[in-house]
PDB file of N, CA and C in Angstrom:
ATOM      1  N   GLN N   1     -73.685  97.311   0.974  1.00  0.00           N
ATOM      2  CA  GLN N   1     -73.347  98.485   0.172  1.00  0.00           C
ATOM      3  C   GLN N   1     -71.905  98.363  -0.305  1.00  0.00           C
ATOM      4  N   VAL N   2     -71.698  98.630  -1.584  1.00  0.00           N
ATOM      5  CA  VAL N   2     -70.371  98.540  -2.180  1.00  0.00           C
ATOM      6  C   VAL N   2     -69.964  99.914  -2.698  1.00  0.00           C
ATOM      7  N   ARG N   3     -68.739 100.295  -2.400  1.00  0.00           N
ATOM      8  CA  ARG N   3     -68.192 101.552  -2.905  1.00  0.00           C
ATOM      9  C   ARG N   3     -66.997 101.262  -3.800  1.00  0.00           C
ATOM     10  N   VAL N   4     -66.948 101.959  -4.934  1.00  0.00           N
ATOM     11  CA  VAL N   4     -65.806 101.886  -5.841  1.00  0.00           C
ATOM     12  C   VAL N   4     -65.359 103.313  -6.083  1.00  0.00           C
ATOM     13  N   VAL N   5     -64.150 103.638  -5.688  1.00  0.00           N
ATOM     14  CA  VAL N   5     -63.679 105.021  -5.723  1.00  0.00           C
ATOM     15  C   VAL N   5     -62.361 105.107  -6.477  1.00  0.00           C
ATOM     16  N   GLU N   6     -62.346 105.911  -7.547  1.00  0.00           N
ATOM     17  CA  GLU N   6     -61.132 106.140  -8.324  1.00  0.00           C
ATOM     18  C   GLU N   6     -60.412 107.392  -7.826  1.00  0.00           C
ATOM     19  N   SER N   7     -59.108 107.424  -8.037  1.00  0.00           N
ATOM     20  CA  SER N   7     -58.315 108.613  -7.723  1.00  0.00           C
ATOM     21  C   SER N   7     -57.092 108.640  -8.621  1.00  0.00           C
ATOM     22  N   GLY N   8     -56.442 109.809  -8.672  1.00  0.00           N
ATOM     23  CA  GLY N   8     -55.178 109.925  -9.396  1.00  0.00           C
ATOM     24  C   GLY N   8     -55.250 110.645 -10.719  1.00  0.00           C
ATOM     25  N   GLY N   9     -56.441 111.042 -11.143  1.00  0.00           N
ATOM     26  CA  GLY N   9     -56.541 111.755 -12.406  1.00  0.00           C
ATOM     27  C   GLY N   9     -55.981 113.169 -12.298  1.00  0.00           C
ATOM     28  N   GLY N  10     -55.911 113.841 -13.444  1.00  0.00           N
ATOM     29  CA  GLY N  10     -55.420 115.206 -13.444  1.00  0.00           C
ATOM     30  C   GLY N  10     -55.012 115.665 -14.821  1.00  0.00           C
ATOM     31  N   LEU N  11     -54.302 116.786 -14.849  1.00  0.00           N
ATOM     32  CA  LEU N  11     -53.806 117.367 -16.085  1.00  0.00           C
ATOM     33  C   LEU N  11     -52.327 117.030 -16.238  1.00  0.00           C
ATOM     34  N   VAL N  12     -51.945 116.525 -17.394  1.00  0.00           N
ATOM     35  CA  VAL N  12     -50.556 116.158 -17.637  1.00  0.00           C
ATOM     36  C   VAL N  12     -50.196 116.522 -19.071  1.00  0.00           C
ATOM     37  N   GLN N  13     -48.929 116.849 -19.304  1.00  0.00           N
ATOM     38  CA  GLN N  13     -48.481 117.182 -20.650  1.00  0.00           C
ATOM     39  C   GLN N  13     -48.278 115.923 -21.482  1.00  0.00           C
ATOM     40  N   PRO N  14     -48.373 116.031 -22.793  1.00  0.00           N
ATOM     41  CA  PRO N  14     -48.082 114.872 -23.653  1.00  0.00           C
ATOM     42  C   PRO N  14     -46.713 114.297 -23.336  1.00  0.00           C
ATOM     43  N   GLY N  15     -46.648 112.977 -23.279  1.00  0.00           N
ATOM     44  CA  GLY N  15     -45.423 112.294 -22.920  1.00  0.00           C
ATOM     45  C   GLY N  15     -45.273 112.033 -21.435  1.00  0.00           C
ATOM     46  N   GLY N  16     -46.144 112.619 -20.643  1.00  0.00           N
ATOM     47  CA  GLY N  16     -46.074 112.457 -19.195  1.00  0.00           C
ATOM     48  C   GLY N  16     -46.721 111.174 -18.707  1.00  0.00           C
ATOM     49  N   SER N  17     -46.766 111.041 -17.381  1.00  0.00           N
ATOM     50  CA  SER N  17     -47.290 109.828 -16.746  1.00  0.00           C
ATOM     51  C   SER N  17     -48.278 110.174 -15.647  1.00  0.00           C
ATOM     52  N   LEU N  18     -49.184 109.260 -15.406  1.00  0.00           N
ATOM     53  CA  LEU N  18     -50.116 109.324 -14.282  1.00  0.00           C
ATOM     54  C   LEU N  18     -50.362 107.916 -13.788  1.00  0.00           C
ATOM     55  N   ARG N  19     -50.688 107.813 -12.507  1.00  0.00           N
ATOM     56  CA  ARG N  19     -51.066 106.522 -11.936  1.00  0.00           C
ATOM     57  C   ARG N  19     -52.439 106.648 -11.312  1.00  0.00           C
ATOM     58  N   LEU N  20     -53.373 105.886 -11.829  1.00  0.00           N
ATOM     59  CA  LEU N  20     -54.727 105.852 -11.281  1.00  0.00           C
ATOM     60  C   LEU N  20     -54.849 104.710 -10.280  1.00  0.00           C
ATOM     61  N   SER N  21     -55.665 104.960  -9.265  1.00  0.00           N
ATOM     62  CA  SER N  21     -55.965 103.925  -8.270  1.00  0.00           C
ATOM     63  C   SER N  21     -57.469 103.785  -8.139  1.00  0.00           C
ATOM     64  N   CYS N  22     -57.903 102.588  -7.794  1.00  0.00           N
ATOM     65  CA  CYS N  22     -59.325 102.334  -7.578  1.00  0.00           C
ATOM     66  C   CYS N  22     -59.462 101.373  -6.408  1.00  0.00           C
ATOM     67  N   ALA N  23     -60.203 101.792  -5.400  1.00  0.00           N
ATOM     68  CA  ALA N  23     -60.402 100.971  -4.216  1.00  0.00           C
ATOM     69  C   ALA N  23     -61.857 100.546  -4.110  1.00  0.00           C
ATOM     70  N   ALA N  24     -62.067  99.264  -3.907  1.00  0.00           N
ATOM     71  CA  ALA N  24     -63.408  98.718  -3.703  1.00  0.00           C
ATOM     72  C   ALA N  24     -63.572  98.359  -2.233  1.00  0.00           C
ATOM     73  N   SER N  25     -64.703  98.737  -1.658  1.00  0.00           N
ATOM     74  CA  SER N  25     -64.941  98.446  -0.246  1.00  0.00           C
ATOM     75  C   SER N  25     -66.415  98.126  -0.036  1.00  0.00           C
ATOM     76  N   GLY N  26     -66.703  97.585   1.142  1.00  0.00           N
ATOM     77  CA  GLY N  26     -68.084  97.249   1.464  1.00  0.00           C
ATOM     78  C   GLY N  26     -68.337  95.758   1.343  1.00  0.00           C
ATOM     79  N   SER N  27     -69.557  95.416   1.029  1.00  0.00           N
ATOM     80  CA  SER N  27     -69.975  94.006   1.040  1.00  0.00           C
ATOM     81  C   SER N  27     -69.644  93.293  -0.263  1.00  0.00           C
ATOM     82  N   ILE N  28     -68.364  93.278  -0.582  1.00  0.00           N
ATOM     83  CA  ILE N  28     -67.912  92.481  -1.727  1.00  0.00           C
ATOM     84  C   ILE N  28     -67.255  91.239  -1.162  1.00  0.00           C
ATOM     85  N   PHE N  29     -67.886  90.118  -1.330  1.00  0.00           N
ATOM     86  CA  PHE N  29     -67.382  88.890  -0.729  1.00  0.00           C
ATOM     87  C   PHE N  29     -66.262  88.276  -1.563  1.00  0.00           C
ATOM     88  N   ARG N  30     -66.353  88.486  -2.860  1.00  0.00           N
ATOM     89  CA  ARG N  30     -65.290  87.975  -3.729  1.00  0.00           C
ATOM     90  C   ARG N  30     -65.238  88.849  -4.982  1.00  0.00           C
ATOM     91  N   ILE N  31     -64.008  89.175  -5.398  1.00  0.00           N
ATOM     92  CA  ILE N  31     -63.822  89.985  -6.608  1.00  0.00           C
ATOM     93  C   ILE N  31     -63.186  89.119  -7.669  1.00  0.00           C
ATOM     94  N   TYR N  32     -63.733  89.150  -8.837  1.00  0.00           N
ATOM     95  CA  TYR N  32     -63.180  88.415  -9.963  1.00  0.00           C
ATOM     96  C   TYR N  32     -62.341  89.378 -10.786  1.00  0.00           C
ATOM     97  N   ASP N  33     -62.787  89.757 -11.961  1.00  0.00           N
ATOM     98  CA  ASP N  33     -62.012  90.688 -12.784  1.00  0.00           C
ATOM     99  C   ASP N  33     -62.149  92.120 -12.273  1.00  0.00           C
ATOM    100  N   MET N  34     -61.106  92.903 -12.508  1.00  0.00           N
ATOM    101  CA  MET N  34     -61.127  94.345 -12.284  1.00  0.00           C
ATOM    102  C   MET N  34     -60.661  94.992 -13.571  1.00  0.00           C
ATOM    103  N   ALA N  35     -61.205  96.163 -13.879  1.00  0.00           N
ATOM    104  CA  ALA N  35     -60.884  96.756 -15.180  1.00  0.00           C
ATOM    105  C   ALA N  35     -60.978  98.273 -15.127  1.00  0.00           C
ATOM    106  N   TRP N  36     -60.310  98.879 -16.087  1.00  0.00           N
ATOM    107  CA  TRP N  36     -60.418 100.314 -16.333  1.00  0.00           C
ATOM    108  C   TRP N  36     -61.058 100.511 -17.711  1.00  0.00           C
ATOM    109  N   HIS N  37     -62.041 101.394 -17.734  1.00  0.00           N
ATOM    110  CA  HIS N  37     -62.667 101.824 -18.968  1.00  0.00           C
ATOM    111  C   HIS N  37     -62.497 103.335 -19.070  1.00  0.00           C
ATOM    112  N   ARG N  38     -62.712 103.886 -20.240  1.00  0.00           N
ATOM    113  CA  ARG N  38     -62.653 105.342 -20.385  1.00  0.00           C
ATOM    114  C   ARG N  38     -63.702 105.805 -21.383  1.00  0.00           C
ATOM    115  N   GLN N  39     -64.089 107.056 -21.213  1.00  0.00           N
ATOM    116  CA  GLN N  39     -65.061 107.648 -22.122  1.00  0.00           C
ATOM    117  C   GLN N  39     -64.639 109.077 -22.432  1.00  0.00           C
ATOM    118  N   ALA N  40     -64.352 109.326 -23.693  1.00  0.00           N
ATOM    119  CA  ALA N  40     -64.005 110.664 -24.158  1.00  0.00           C
ATOM    120  C   ALA N  40     -65.282 111.376 -24.598  1.00  0.00           C
ATOM    121  N   PRO N  41     -65.269 112.702 -24.628  1.00  0.00           N
ATOM    122  CA  PRO N  41     -66.471 113.447 -25.044  1.00  0.00           C
ATOM    123  C   PRO N  41     -66.944 113.025 -26.427  1.00  0.00           C
ATOM    124  N   GLY N  42     -68.230 112.719 -26.529  1.00  0.00           N
ATOM    125  CA  GLY N  42     -68.814 112.345 -27.803  1.00  0.00           C
ATOM    126  C   GLY N  42     -68.526 110.928 -28.250  1.00  0.00           C
ATOM    127  N   LYS N  43     -67.864 110.146 -27.415  1.00  0.00           N
ATOM    128  CA  LYS N  43     -67.518 108.774 -27.783  1.00  0.00           C
ATOM    129  C   LYS N  43     -68.113 107.786 -26.799  1.00  0.00           C
ATOM    130  N   GLN N  44     -68.171 106.530 -27.229  1.00  0.00           N
ATOM    131  CA  GLN N  44     -68.665 105.477 -26.339  1.00  0.00           C
ATOM    132  C   GLN N  44     -67.601 105.093 -25.328  1.00  0.00           C
ATOM    133  N   ARG N  45     -68.053 104.568 -24.200  1.00  0.00           N
ATOM    134  CA  ARG N  45     -67.121 104.056 -23.208  1.00  0.00           C
ATOM    135  C   ARG N  45     -66.419 102.833 -23.788  1.00  0.00           C
ATOM    136  N   GLU N  46     -65.115 102.742 -23.544  1.00  0.00           N
ATOM    137  CA  GLU N  46     -64.331 101.631 -24.085  1.00  0.00           C
ATOM    138  C   GLU N  46     -63.445 101.025 -23.009  1.00  0.00           C
ATOM    139  N   LEU N  47     -63.165  99.740 -23.182  1.00  0.00           N
ATOM    140  CA  LEU N  47     -62.269  99.045 -22.268  1.00  0.00           C
ATOM    141  C   LEU N  47     -60.835  99.492 -22.521  1.00  0.00           C
ATOM    142  N   VAL N  48     -60.126  99.821 -21.454  1.00  0.00           N
ATOM    143  CA  VAL N  48     -58.716 100.182 -21.540  1.00  0.00           C
ATOM    144  C   VAL N  48     -57.839  98.991 -21.174  1.00  0.00           C
ATOM    145  N   ALA N  49     -58.127  98.400 -20.017  1.00  0.00           N
ATOM    146  CA  ALA N  49     -57.339  97.271 -19.551  1.00  0.00           C
ATOM    147  C   ALA N  49     -58.123  96.510 -18.494  1.00  0.00           C
ATOM    148  N   SER N  50     -57.873  95.220 -18.392  1.00  0.00           N
ATOM    149  CA  SER N  50     -58.524  94.403 -17.377  1.00  0.00           C
ATOM    150  C   SER N  50     -57.512  93.429 -16.782  1.00  0.00           C
ATOM    151  N   ILE N  51     -57.834  92.942 -15.574  1.00  0.00           N
ATOM    152  CA  ILE N  51     -56.950  91.998 -14.908  1.00  0.00           C
ATOM    153  C   ILE N  51     -57.806  91.005 -14.127  1.00  0.00           C
ATOM    154  N   THR N  52     -57.455  89.731 -14.250  1.00  0.00           N
ATOM    155  CA  THR N  52     -58.180  88.696 -13.531  1.00  0.00           C
ATOM    156  C   THR N  52     -57.660  88.582 -12.104  1.00  0.00           C
ATOM    157  N   SER N  53     -58.351  87.794 -11.286  1.00  0.00           N
ATOM    158  CA  SER N  53     -57.917  87.591  -9.909  1.00  0.00           C
ATOM    159  C   SER N  53     -56.565  86.870  -9.868  1.00  0.00           C
ATOM    160  N   GLY N  54     -56.249  86.139 -10.917  1.00  0.00           N
ATOM    161  CA  GLY N  54     -54.971  85.439 -10.992  1.00  0.00           C
ATOM    162  C   GLY N  54     -53.856  86.249 -11.621  1.00  0.00           C
ATOM    163  N   GLY N  55     -54.171  87.470 -12.047  1.00  0.00           N
ATOM    164  CA  GLY N  55     -53.145  88.356 -12.596  1.00  0.00           C
ATOM    165  C   GLY N  55     -53.061  88.391 -14.113  1.00  0.00           C
ATOM    166  N   GLY N  56     -53.942  87.686 -14.798  1.00  0.00           N
ATOM    167  CA  GLY N  56     -53.952  87.749 -16.250  1.00  0.00           C
ATOM    168  C   GLY N  56     -54.445  89.102 -16.721  1.00  0.00           C
ATOM    169  N   THR N  57     -53.781  89.680 -17.726  1.00  0.00           N
ATOM    170  CA  THR N  57     -54.115  91.031 -18.163  1.00  0.00           C
ATOM    171  C   THR N  57     -54.518  91.072 -19.635  1.00  0.00           C
ATOM    172  N   ASN N  58     -55.267  92.127 -19.957  1.00  0.00           N
ATOM    173  CA  ASN N  58     -55.717  92.369 -21.327  1.00  0.00           C
ATOM    174  C   ASN N  58     -55.734  93.871 -21.538  1.00  0.00           C
ATOM    175  N   TYR N  59     -55.234  94.312 -22.712  1.00  0.00           N
ATOM    176  CA  TYR N  59     -55.139  95.739 -22.996  1.00  0.00           C
ATOM    177  C   TYR N  59     -55.765  96.076 -24.340  1.00  0.00           C
ATOM    178  N   ALA N  60     -56.322  97.274 -24.423  1.00  0.00           N
ATOM    179  CA  ALA N  60     -56.735  97.796 -25.719  1.00  0.00           C
ATOM    180  C   ALA N  60     -55.487  98.037 -26.566  1.00  0.00           C
ATOM    181  N   ASP N  61     -55.623  97.852 -27.862  1.00  0.00           N
ATOM    182  CA  ASP N  61     -54.476  98.047 -28.754  1.00  0.00           C
ATOM    183  C   ASP N  61     -53.884  99.446 -28.611  1.00  0.00           C
ATOM    184  N   SER N  62     -54.741 100.420 -28.370  1.00  0.00           N
ATOM    185  CA  SER N  62     -54.292 101.815 -28.331  1.00  0.00           C
ATOM    186  C   SER N  62     -53.408 102.140 -27.138  1.00  0.00           C
ATOM    187  N   VAL N  63     -53.410 101.294 -26.109  1.00  0.00           N
ATOM    188  CA  VAL N  63     -52.610 101.565 -24.903  1.00  0.00           C
ATOM    189  C   VAL N  63     -51.561 100.498 -24.654  1.00  0.00           C
ATOM    190  N   GLU N  64     -51.566  99.427 -25.438  1.00  0.00           N
ATOM    191  CA  GLU N  64     -50.597  98.341 -25.263  1.00  0.00           C
ATOM    192  C   GLU N  64     -49.176  98.897 -25.300  1.00  0.00           C
ATOM    193  N   GLY N  65     -48.381  98.519 -24.301  1.00  0.00           N
ATOM    194  CA  GLY N  65     -46.991  98.969 -24.225  1.00  0.00           C
ATOM    195  C   GLY N  65     -46.799 100.295 -23.514  1.00  0.00           C
ATOM    196  N   ARG N  66     -47.887 101.017 -23.263  1.00  0.00           N
ATOM    197  CA  ARG N  66     -47.779 102.312 -22.563  1.00  0.00           C
ATOM    198  C   ARG N  66     -48.435 102.256 -21.190  1.00  0.00           C
ATOM    199  N   PHE N  67     -49.500 101.490 -21.060  1.00  0.00           N
ATOM    200  CA  PHE N  67     -50.244 101.387 -19.798  1.00  0.00           C
ATOM    201  C   PHE N  67     -49.988 100.020 -19.165  1.00  0.00           C
ATOM    202  N   THR N  68     -50.002 100.002 -17.828  1.00  0.00           N
ATOM    203  CA  THR N  68     -49.864  98.750 -17.090  1.00  0.00           C
ATOM    204  C   THR N  68     -50.911  98.684 -15.999  1.00  0.00           C
ATOM    205  N   ILE N  69     -51.680  97.607 -15.991  1.00  0.00           N
ATOM    206  CA  ILE N  69     -52.679  97.399 -14.950  1.00  0.00           C
ATOM    207  C   ILE N  69     -52.132  96.411 -13.928  1.00  0.00           C
ATOM    208  N   SER N  70     -52.423  96.657 -12.665  1.00  0.00           N
ATOM    209  CA  SER N  70     -52.005  95.754 -11.603  1.00  0.00           C
ATOM    210  C   SER N  70     -53.044  95.816 -10.483  1.00  0.00           C
ATOM    211  N   ARG N  71     -52.960  94.878  -9.545  1.00  0.00           N
ATOM    212  CA  ARG N  71     -53.950  94.859  -8.464  1.00  0.00           C
ATOM    213  C   ARG N  71     -53.332  94.313  -7.189  1.00  0.00           C
ATOM    214  N   ASP N  72     -53.927  94.740  -6.094  1.00  0.00           N
ATOM    215  CA  ASP N  72     -53.578  94.240  -4.765  1.00  0.00           C
ATOM    216  C   ASP N  72     -54.822  93.530  -4.255  1.00  0.00           C
ATOM    217  N   ASN N  73     -54.809  92.200  -4.323  1.00  0.00           N
ATOM    218  CA  ASN N  73     -56.009  91.443  -3.957  1.00  0.00           C
ATOM    219  C   ASN N  73     -56.337  91.576  -2.471  1.00  0.00           C
ATOM    220  N   GLY N  74     -55.330  91.717  -1.650  1.00  0.00           N
ATOM    221  CA  GLY N  74     -55.577  91.828  -0.215  1.00  0.00           C
ATOM    222  C   GLY N  74     -56.290  93.109   0.172  1.00  0.00           C
ATOM    223  N   LYS N  75     -56.073  94.165  -0.632  1.00  0.00           N
ATOM    224  CA  LYS N  75     -56.680  95.466  -0.340  1.00  0.00           C
ATOM    225  C   LYS N  75     -57.806  95.821  -1.300  1.00  0.00           C
ATOM    226  N   ASN N  76     -58.104  94.940  -2.248  1.00  0.00           N
ATOM    227  CA  ASN N  76     -59.148  95.215  -3.249  1.00  0.00           C
ATOM    228  C   ASN N  76     -58.892  96.522  -3.987  1.00  0.00           C
ATOM    229  N   ILE N  77     -57.649  96.705  -4.432  1.00  0.00           N
ATOM    230  CA  ILE N  77     -57.257  97.905  -5.153  1.00  0.00           C
ATOM    231  C   ILE N  77     -56.716  97.499  -6.519  1.00  0.00           C
ATOM    232  N   VAL N  78     -57.080  98.278  -7.529  1.00  0.00           N
ATOM    233  CA  VAL N  78     -56.523  98.091  -8.868  1.00  0.00           C
ATOM    234  C   VAL N  78     -55.874  99.403  -9.292  1.00  0.00           C
ATOM    235  N   TYR N  79     -54.743  99.290  -9.976  1.00  0.00           N
ATOM    236  CA  TYR N  79     -53.979 100.456 -10.409  1.00  0.00           C
ATOM    237  C   TYR N  79     -53.896 100.472 -11.933  1.00  0.00           C
ATOM    238  N   LEU N  80     -53.693 101.666 -12.464  1.00  0.00           N
ATOM    239  CA  LEU N  80     -53.397 101.815 -13.886  1.00  0.00           C
ATOM    240  C   LEU N  80     -52.248 102.806 -14.018  1.00  0.00           C
ATOM    241  N   GLN N  81     -51.077 102.293 -14.359  1.00  0.00           N
ATOM    242  CA  GLN N  81     -49.923 103.142 -14.610  1.00  0.00           C
ATOM    243  C   GLN N  81     -49.952 103.541 -16.072  1.00  0.00           C
ATOM    244  N   MET N  82     -50.003 104.836 -16.322  1.00  0.00           N
ATOM    245  CA  MET N  82     -50.118 105.347 -17.689  1.00  0.00           C
ATOM    246  C   MET N  82     -48.871 106.151 -18.020  1.00  0.00           C
ATOM    247  N   ASN N  83     -48.111 105.687 -18.997  1.00  0.00           N
ATOM    248  CA  ASN N  83     -46.898 106.360 -19.443  1.00  0.00           C
ATOM    249  C   ASN N  83     -47.059 106.819 -20.889  1.00  0.00           C
ATOM    250  N   SER N  84     -46.176 107.716 -21.292  1.00  0.00           N
ATOM    251  CA  SER N  84     -46.186 108.222 -22.676  1.00  0.00           C
ATOM    252  C   SER N  84     -47.589 108.661 -23.093  1.00  0.00           C
ATOM    253  N   LEU N  85     -48.211 109.442 -22.241  1.00  0.00           N
ATOM    254  CA  LEU N  85     -49.593 109.841 -22.489  1.00  0.00           C
ATOM    255  C   LEU N  85     -49.711 110.727 -23.724  1.00  0.00           C
ATOM    256  N   LYS N  86     -50.835 110.560 -24.414  1.00  0.00           N
ATOM    257  CA  LYS N  86     -51.119 111.307 -25.636  1.00  0.00           C
ATOM    258  C   LYS N  86     -52.411 112.104 -25.458  1.00  0.00           C
ATOM    259  N   PRO N  87     -52.588 113.166 -26.230  1.00  0.00           N
ATOM    260  CA  PRO N  87     -53.844 113.920 -26.117  1.00  0.00           C
ATOM    261  C   PRO N  87     -55.085 113.050 -26.318  1.00  0.00           C
ATOM    262  N   GLU N  88     -54.987 112.024 -27.140  1.00  0.00           N
ATOM    263  CA  GLU N  88     -56.139 111.150 -27.372  1.00  0.00           C
ATOM    264  C   GLU N  88     -56.458 110.235 -26.186  1.00  0.00           C
ATOM    265  N   ASP N  89     -55.613 110.254 -25.167  1.00  0.00           N
ATOM    266  CA  ASP N  89     -55.919 109.522 -23.934  1.00  0.00           C
ATOM    267  C   ASP N  89     -56.828 110.333 -23.010  1.00  0.00           C
ATOM    268  N   THR N  90     -57.090 111.582 -23.370  1.00  0.00           N
ATOM    269  CA  THR N  90     -57.965 112.421 -22.565  1.00  0.00           C
ATOM    270  C   THR N  90     -59.365 111.816 -22.488  1.00  0.00           C
ATOM    271  N   ALA N  91     -59.841 111.607 -21.272  1.00  0.00           N
ATOM    272  CA  ALA N  91     -61.143 110.967 -21.066  1.00  0.00           C
ATOM    273  C   ALA N  91     -61.434 110.922 -19.570  1.00  0.00           C
ATOM    274  N   VAL N  92     -62.662 110.535 -19.244  1.00  0.00           N
ATOM    275  CA  VAL N  92     -62.976 110.147 -17.877  1.00  0.00           C
ATOM    276  C   VAL N  92     -62.700 108.655 -17.766  1.00  0.00           C
ATOM    277  N   TYR N  93     -61.912 108.297 -16.788  1.00  0.00           N
ATOM    278  CA  TYR N  93     -61.526 106.901 -16.583  1.00  0.00           C
ATOM    279  C   TYR N  93     -62.362 106.309 -15.457  1.00  0.00           C
ATOM    280  N   TYR N  94     -62.982 105.173 -15.753  1.00  0.00           N
ATOM    281  CA  TYR N  94     -63.879 104.502 -14.821  1.00  0.00           C
ATOM    282  C   TYR N  94     -63.301 103.149 -14.417  1.00  0.00           C
ATOM    283  N   CYS N  95     -63.473 102.825 -13.162  1.00  0.00           N
ATOM    284  CA  CYS N  95     -63.077 101.525 -12.646  1.00  0.00           C
ATOM    285  C   CYS N  95     -64.302 100.616 -12.585  1.00  0.00           C
ATOM    286  N   LYS N  96     -64.124  99.371 -12.980  1.00  0.00           N
ATOM    287  CA  LYS N  96     -65.200  98.366 -12.930  1.00  0.00           C
ATOM    288  C   LYS N  96     -64.706  97.166 -12.145  1.00  0.00           C
ATOM    289  N   VAL N  97     -65.517  96.761 -11.193  1.00  0.00           N
ATOM    290  CA  VAL N  97     -65.171  95.634 -10.333  1.00  0.00           C
ATOM    291  C   VAL N  97     -66.249  94.563 -10.480  1.00  0.00           C
ATOM    292  N   ASP N  98     -65.856  93.365 -10.817  1.00  0.00           N
ATOM    293  CA  ASP N  98     -66.798  92.253 -10.987  1.00  0.00           C
ATOM    294  C   ASP N  98     -66.845  91.414  -9.724  1.00  0.00           C
ATOM    295  N   GLY N  99     -67.971  91.517  -9.008  1.00  0.00           N
ATOM    296  CA  GLY N  99     -68.226  90.663  -7.858  1.00  0.00           C
ATOM    297  C   GLY N  99     -69.446  89.828  -8.180  1.00  0.00           C
ATOM    298  N   ARG N 100     -70.468  89.879  -7.317  1.00  0.00           N
ATOM    299  CA  ARG N 100     -71.730  89.217  -7.640  1.00  0.00           C
ATOM    300  C   ARG N 100     -72.359  89.847  -8.859  1.00  0.00           C
ATOM    301  N   ARG N 101     -72.071  91.095  -9.042  1.00  0.00           N
ATOM    302  CA  ARG N 101     -72.438  91.827 -10.247  1.00  0.00           C
ATOM    303  C   ARG N 101     -71.342  92.832 -10.522  1.00  0.00           C
ATOM    304  N   ALA N 102     -71.508  93.625 -11.568  1.00  0.00           N
ATOM    305  CA  ALA N 102     -70.512  94.647 -11.883  1.00  0.00           C
ATOM    306  C   ALA N 102     -70.780  95.910 -11.071  1.00  0.00           C
ATOM    307  N   TYR N 103     -69.729  96.449 -10.502  1.00  0.00           N
ATOM    308  CA  TYR N 103     -69.812  97.694  -9.755  1.00  0.00           C
ATOM    309  C   TYR N 103     -68.910  98.712 -10.459  1.00  0.00           C
ATOM    310  N   TRP N 104     -69.414  99.946 -10.611  1.00  0.00           N
ATOM    311  CA  TRP N 104     -68.680 101.010 -11.283  1.00  0.00           C
ATOM    312  C   TRP N 104     -68.417 102.163 -10.334  1.00  0.00           C
ATOM    313  N   GLY N 105     -67.265 102.801 -10.512  1.00  0.00           N
ATOM    314  CA  GLY N 105     -66.989 104.036  -9.824  1.00  0.00           C
ATOM    315  C   GLY N 105     -67.561 105.212 -10.606  1.00  0.00           C
ATOM    316  N   LEU N 106     -67.400 106.410 -10.039  1.00  0.00           N
ATOM    317  CA  LEU N 106     -67.933 107.618 -10.668  1.00  0.00           C
ATOM    318  C   LEU N 106     -66.973 108.215 -11.686  1.00  0.00           C
ATOM    319  N   GLY N 107     -65.742 107.747 -11.702  1.00  0.00           N
ATOM    320  CA  GLY N 107     -64.789 108.198 -12.705  1.00  0.00           C
ATOM    321  C   GLY N 107     -63.836 109.268 -12.206  1.00  0.00           C
ATOM    322  N   THR N 108     -62.698 109.352 -12.891  1.00  0.00           N
ATOM    323  CA  THR N 108     -61.718 110.395 -12.620  1.00  0.00           C
ATOM    324  C   THR N 108     -61.244 110.951 -13.964  1.00  0.00           C
ATOM    325  N   GLN N 109     -61.145 112.274 -14.040  1.00  0.00           N
ATOM    326  CA  GLN N 109     -60.804 112.940 -15.298  1.00  0.00           C
ATOM    327  C   GLN N 109     -59.300 112.896 -15.536  1.00  0.00           C
ATOM    328  N   VAL N 110     -58.928 112.499 -16.740  1.00  0.00           N
ATOM    329  CA  VAL N 110     -57.533 112.569 -17.185  1.00  0.00           C
ATOM    330  C   VAL N 110     -57.504 113.477 -18.417  1.00  0.00           C
ATOM    331  N   THR N 111     -56.695 114.519 -18.328  1.00  0.00           N
ATOM    332  CA  THR N 111     -56.556 115.459 -19.438  1.00  0.00           C
ATOM    333  C   THR N 111     -55.084 115.534 -19.843  1.00  0.00           C
ATOM    334  N   VAL N 112     -54.823 115.256 -21.103  1.00  0.00           N
ATOM    335  CA  VAL N 112     -53.458 115.312 -21.632  1.00  0.00           C
ATOM    336  C   VAL N 112     -53.394 116.479 -22.610  1.00  0.00           C
ATOM    337  N   SER N 113     -52.682 117.507 -22.209  1.00  0.00           N
ATOM    338  CA  SER N 113     -52.650 118.718 -23.009  1.00  0.00           C
ATOM    339  C   SER N 113     -51.423 119.547 -22.656  1.00  0.00           C
ATOM    340  N   SER N 114     -50.901 120.253 -23.647  1.00  0.00           N
ATOM    341  CA  SER N 114     -49.782 121.156 -23.396  1.00  0.00           C
ATOM    342  C   SER N 114     -50.292 122.570 -23.125  1.00  0.00           C
TER     343      SER N 114
END
């Protein structure tokens, strides 16, 4: 059994910051890529950022320079530091962990509003 649990979402004003965390536990023998996706109301889920086991990163154009993804391989945790948040960043943020297959968390709500 594999568990993927996100935390750190909430309500923040435009220009503010949040740090999301995602912990993977259970029978994951090896983790390859880890990633954050998001889904806003009425829109498709989209990739926000991903990171390889070696630390290589990839970002959506819309968050480049504002968001930073990082991971702790020893603890199977991936983080997303979000700065200069905008109302259009409002979405449910999902963590995806690639092991033998892809594992998804249930998501954490991020709301950017004044």
